[in-house]
Short mmCIF file of C-alpha atoms in Angstrom, two decimals:
data_model
loop_
_atom_site.label_atom_id
_atom_site.label_comp_id
_atom_site.label_asym_id
_atom_site.label_seq_id
_atom_site.Cartn_x
_atom_site.Cartn_y
_atom_site.Cartn_z
CA MET A 1 -131.78 23.05 -17.47
CA VAL A 2 -129.09 20.90 -15.86
CA ASN A 3 -129.50 17.12 -16.02
CA VAL A 4 -128.91 16.03 -12.40
CA ASN A 5 -129.39 12.33 -13.20
CA ARG A 6 -125.71 12.15 -14.17
CA LEU A 7 -124.55 13.38 -10.77
CA PRO A 8 -123.59 10.88 -8.07
CA GLY A 9 -126.08 10.22 -5.30
CA PRO A 10 -125.59 11.50 -1.79
CA MET A 11 -122.37 10.16 -0.30
CA MET A 12 -124.12 9.40 2.99
CA ASP A 13 -126.32 6.85 1.21
CA ALA A 14 -123.27 5.07 -0.21
CA TYR A 15 -121.33 4.88 3.05
CA GLU A 16 -123.97 4.90 5.80
CA TRP A 17 -123.26 1.23 6.52
CA GLN A 18 -119.93 2.29 8.06
CA TYR A 19 -121.73 3.83 11.04
CA GLN A 20 -123.03 0.37 11.95
CA GLY A 21 -119.56 -1.22 11.96
CA VAL A 22 -118.06 -2.76 15.07
CA CYS A 23 -114.93 -0.77 14.21
CA MET A 24 -116.58 2.57 14.98
CA GLY A 25 -114.62 4.11 17.83
CA VAL A 26 -111.85 1.50 17.68
CA ASP A 27 -108.35 2.90 17.19
CA SER A 28 -107.41 2.64 13.52
CA SER A 29 -104.05 1.10 14.46
CA VAL A 30 -105.95 -2.17 15.01
CA PHE A 31 -106.84 -2.27 11.30
CA PHE A 32 -103.87 -0.50 9.68
CA SER A 33 -100.25 -1.48 10.17
CA PRO A 34 -97.63 0.97 11.26
CA GLU A 35 -94.73 1.48 8.88
CA ALA A 36 -92.37 -1.51 8.70
CA GLU A 37 -94.58 -3.84 10.77
CA ARG A 38 -93.74 -7.45 9.90
CA GLY A 39 -93.96 -11.04 11.04
CA ALA A 40 -95.70 -12.28 14.16
CA LYS A 41 -96.55 -8.80 15.41
CA ARG A 42 -98.39 -8.00 12.18
CA GLU A 43 -100.16 -11.37 12.19
CA ARG A 44 -101.38 -10.80 15.77
CA ARG A 45 -102.72 -7.34 14.91
CA GLU A 46 -104.46 -8.65 11.80
CA GLN A 47 -106.02 -11.53 13.75
CA ALA A 48 -107.30 -9.08 16.39
CA ALA A 49 -108.83 -6.95 13.63
CA LYS A 50 -110.42 -9.99 11.99
CA GLN A 51 -111.93 -11.05 15.33
CA LEU A 52 -113.71 -7.70 15.49
CA CYS A 53 -114.82 -8.06 11.88
CA MET A 54 -116.34 -11.50 12.51
CA ARG A 55 -118.76 -9.90 15.00
CA CYS A 56 -119.66 -7.05 12.66
CA PRO A 57 -123.18 -6.73 11.21
CA VAL A 58 -121.86 -4.99 8.07
CA ILE A 59 -118.92 -7.27 7.26
CA GLU A 60 -120.27 -8.09 3.79
CA GLN A 61 -120.77 -4.43 2.80
CA CYS A 62 -117.30 -3.62 4.12
CA ARG A 63 -115.67 -6.47 2.20
CA GLU A 64 -117.55 -5.62 -1.01
CA HIS A 65 -116.52 -1.98 -0.71
CA ALA A 66 -112.84 -2.84 -0.16
CA LEU A 67 -112.80 -5.20 -3.14
CA ARG A 68 -114.71 -2.80 -5.39
CA VAL A 69 -112.42 0.18 -4.73
CA ARG A 70 -109.28 -1.99 -4.50
CA GLU A 71 -108.54 -0.73 -0.98
CA PRO A 72 -104.75 -1.10 -0.75
CA TYR A 73 -104.25 -0.96 3.02
CA GLY A 74 -105.58 -2.48 6.20
CA VAL A 75 -108.11 -5.09 7.25
CA TRP A 76 -111.53 -4.52 5.69
CA GLY A 77 -114.43 -6.94 5.88
CA GLY A 78 -112.29 -9.49 7.67
CA MET A 79 -109.70 -9.57 4.89
CA THR A 80 -106.12 -8.34 4.84
CA GLU A 81 -104.68 -6.44 1.91
CA GLY A 82 -102.92 -9.62 0.76
CA GLU A 83 -106.13 -11.65 0.91
CA ARG A 84 -108.00 -9.00 -1.08
CA ALA A 85 -105.21 -8.88 -3.67
CA ALA A 86 -105.47 -12.67 -4.07
CA VAL A 87 -109.22 -12.40 -4.70
CA VAL A 88 -108.64 -9.71 -7.33
CA ARG A 89 -105.98 -11.87 -9.03
CA GLN A 90 -108.36 -14.85 -9.07
CA GLU A 91 -111.12 -12.70 -10.57
CA LYS A 92 -108.76 -11.57 -13.35
CA ILE A 93 -107.74 -15.17 -14.08
CA ALA A 94 -111.37 -16.30 -14.17
CA SER A 95 -112.38 -13.54 -16.61
#
């Protein structure tokens, strides 16, 4: 008999929080930069994304997910990729 305890749980259970996010239905270009976006334009887009995140009921789950999986792109949980990378670096220094 197969031991199903080793198998991962249903994916819906792990990611259901995403359906409660303020970002649902918002164009992904708000959260993810187009190629070669720099400077003030990028900062404005990131600030707009963060403003949405600050109103989000699942901001903590989103941030924890992005940090746990080392999400390399976009604004997640009110944090940019650079801000998340800084947290990861700090965690490595503290360990």
